[in-house]
Each structure stands twice: as C-alpha cells, then as structure tokens.
C-alpha positions as a Python dict, from the first residue, in 0.01 Angstrom:
ca = {
    (1, 'Q'): (0, 0, 0),
    (2, 'L'): (111, 396, -100),
    (3, 'V'): (89, 654, 198),
    (4, 'E'): (110, 993, 117),
    (5, 'S'): (230, 1304, 326),
    (6, 'G'): (364, 1661, 312),
    (7, 'G'): (22, 1851, 261),
    (8, 'G'): (-125, 2121, 447),
    (9, 'W'): (-192, 2510, 434),
    (10, 'V'): (33, 2724, 230),
    (11, 'Q'): (16, 3137, 124),
    (12, 'A'): (-9, 3153, -264),
    (13, 'G'): (395, 3181, -413),
    (14, 'G'): (471, 2918, -111),
    (15, 'S'): (585, 2553, -143),
    (16, 'L'): (536, 2193, -14),
    (17, 'R'): (698, 1860, -92),
    (18, 'L'): (478, 1571, -90),
    (19, 'S'): (599, 1229, -15),
    (20, 'C'): (428, 890, -108),
    (21, 'V'): (623, 612, 75),
    (22, 'A'): (480, 217, -52),
    (23, 'S'): (462, -56, 174),
    (24, 'G'): (416, -419, 165),
    (25, 'R'): (476, -429, -249),
    (26, 'T'): (714, -390, -527),
    (27, 'F'): (789, -18, -572),
    (28, 'G'): (1103, -13, -817),
    (29, 'G'): (965, -174, -1145),
    (30, 'Y'): (665, 67, -1142),
    (31, 'A'): (628, 437, -1295),
    (32, 'M'): (487, 650, -1013),
    (33, 'G'): (204, 915, -1072),
    (34, 'W'): (102, 1227, -855),
    (35, 'F'): (-291, 1314, -940),
    (36, 'R'): (-525, 1561, -797),
    (37, 'Q'): (-942, 1629, -715),
    (38, 'A'): (-1027, 1943, -653),
    (39, 'P'): (-1367, 2030, -465),
    (40, 'G'): (-1656, 1953, -773),
    (41, 'K'): (-1383, 1856, -990),
    (42, 'E'): (-1259, 1526, -1183),
    (43, 'R'): (-931, 1378, -1079),
    (44, 'E'): (-672, 1531, -1290),
    (45, 'F'): (-303, 1409, -1383),
    (46, 'V'): (-18, 1587, -1217),
    (47, 'A'): (304, 1434, -1271),
    (48, 'T'): (460, 1119, -1349),
    (49, 'I'): (783, 921, -1341),
    (50, 'S'): (956, 580, -1491),
    (51, 'W'): (1075, 353, -1248),
    (52, 'N'): (1448, 452, -1339),
    (53, 'S'): (1393, 869, -1315),
    (54, 'E'): (1436, 858, -1703),
    (55, 'T'): (1124, 991, -1797),
    (56, 'T'): (907, 1255, -1620),
    (57, 'R'): (599, 1406, -1761),
    (58, 'Y'): (377, 1719, -1619),
    (59, 'A'): (77, 1840, -1683),
    (60, 'D'): (84, 2166, -1855),
    (61, 'S'): (-46, 2365, -1510),
    (62, 'V'): (243, 2261, -1322),
    (63, 'K'): (497, 2278, -1559),
    (64, 'G'): (834, 2478, -1432),
    (65, 'R'): (669, 2450, -1091),
    (66, 'F'): (636, 2121, -968),
    (67, 'T'): (886, 1857, -973),
    (68, 'I'): (879, 1488, -927),
    (69, 'S'): (1144, 1298, -804),
    (70, 'R'): (1200, 916, -663),
    (71, 'D'): (1446, 702, -394),
    (72, 'N'): (1378, 351, -502),
    (73, 'A'): (1545, 304, -198),
    (74, 'E'): (1312, 459, 74),
    (75, 'K'): (1068, 337, -173),
    (76, 'T'): (921, 690, -205),
    (77, 'V'): (820, 935, -454),
    (78, 'F'): (812, 1300, -419),
    (79, 'L'): (658, 1577, -559),
    (80, 'Q'): (807, 1928, -492),
    (81, 'M'): (571, 2211, -534),
    (82, 'N'): (671, 2568, -584),
    (83, 'N'): (522, 2864, -636),
    (84, 'L'): (188, 2721, -508),
    (85, 'K'): (-144, 2931, -654),
    (86, 'R'): (-475, 2908, -540),
    (87, 'E'): (-611, 2639, -839),
    (88, 'D'): (-377, 2438, -695),
    (89, 'T'): (-573, 2350, -358),
    (90, 'A'): (-675, 1989, -411),
    (91, 'V'): (-629, 1644, -252),
    (92, 'Y'): (-307, 1463, -355),
    (93, 'Y'): (-303, 1135, -447),
    (94, 'C'): (-1, 940, -549),
    (95, 'A'): (-18, 583, -778),
    (96, 'G'): (146, 339, -942),
    (97, 'A'): (126, 188, -1292),
    (98, 'R'): (355, -36, -1541),
    (99, 'T'): (470, 311, -1739),
    (100, 'P'): (447, 652, -1705),
    (101, 'Y'): (91, 717, -1806),
    (102, 'Y'): (-149, 1060, -1841),
    (103, 'S'): (-465, 854, -1764),
    (104, 'A'): (-552, 763, -1405),
    (105, 'A'): (-759, 478, -1528),
    (106, 'L'): (-413, 273, -1612),
    (107, 'Y'): (-274, 315, -1257),
    (108, 'E'): (-311, 16, -1045),
    (109, 'F'): (-307, 72, -667),
    (110, 'W'): (-334, 410, -502),
    (111, 'G'): (-284, 613, -190),
    (112, 'Q'): (-549, 792, 32),
    (113, 'G'): (-452, 1142, -60),
    (114, 'T'): (-355, 1456, 125),
    (115, 'Q'): (-477, 1763, 130),
    (116, 'V'): (-331, 2098, -39),
    (117, 'T'): (-485, 2396, 25),
    (118, 'V'): (-315, 2730, -115),
    (119, 'S'): (-439, 3050, 27),
    (120, 'S'): (-413, 3440, -158),
}
C-alpha cells in the first residue's frame, strides 16, 4: 500500500514537499504518479516518473513549478511543489503503474491522499 504525507496549508507562492511511501509490495519496478482532485472536480494527472527516473511527465498546469522524484531504496516518491497557487488546492494522491501513464485509469494501486490547501 501507499501512504502520502506532507500536505497542509500554505500561502500562495509558498512550497510544499509531498512524500509517498510504499510498503508491503514491490516498488522499484513500477512507475509512480501523482494525481489530484479538487472539490467537485474529476481526478487529474499531475506528474509521473518511470521506475528508473529516466522519464518524467507533467501536466501543463504544474510544469516548471512541480518536480517529481523517487528513491527506490527508500520506496518513496516525492512531489516538490513550488510557487503554489490557489488552484493547486486539492487532495493529492500517489499511485503505481507499469509505465508512466497520464491516465489515472491505468494505475493499479493508490494511496489515501493528502490535503493541500493554498490560500491567497
């Protein structure tokens, strides 16, 4: 299973670093993604990273502000979020898949999510 942490409240322009730790399963062979869901909206893709970190992909809305990374030895994936905006407010989820897909439907296992709230 996956457990996210690092969410919280931050003012616009601030930064947060999310972590997602995997336990009880293989981690190194999977691509890992971050998704988010705001109230009343569908879950949307944020970023993904291949198992060996060679490939990273980002949603246009976060490109240049967010950075995804991973530490396979620690079974952890990170999402560094800088210059946060009010529209980044959402529950953030990490998930695992065979390859770094954009589509949430192709991810096989998910965490419970961590809330990120950005105020102006």
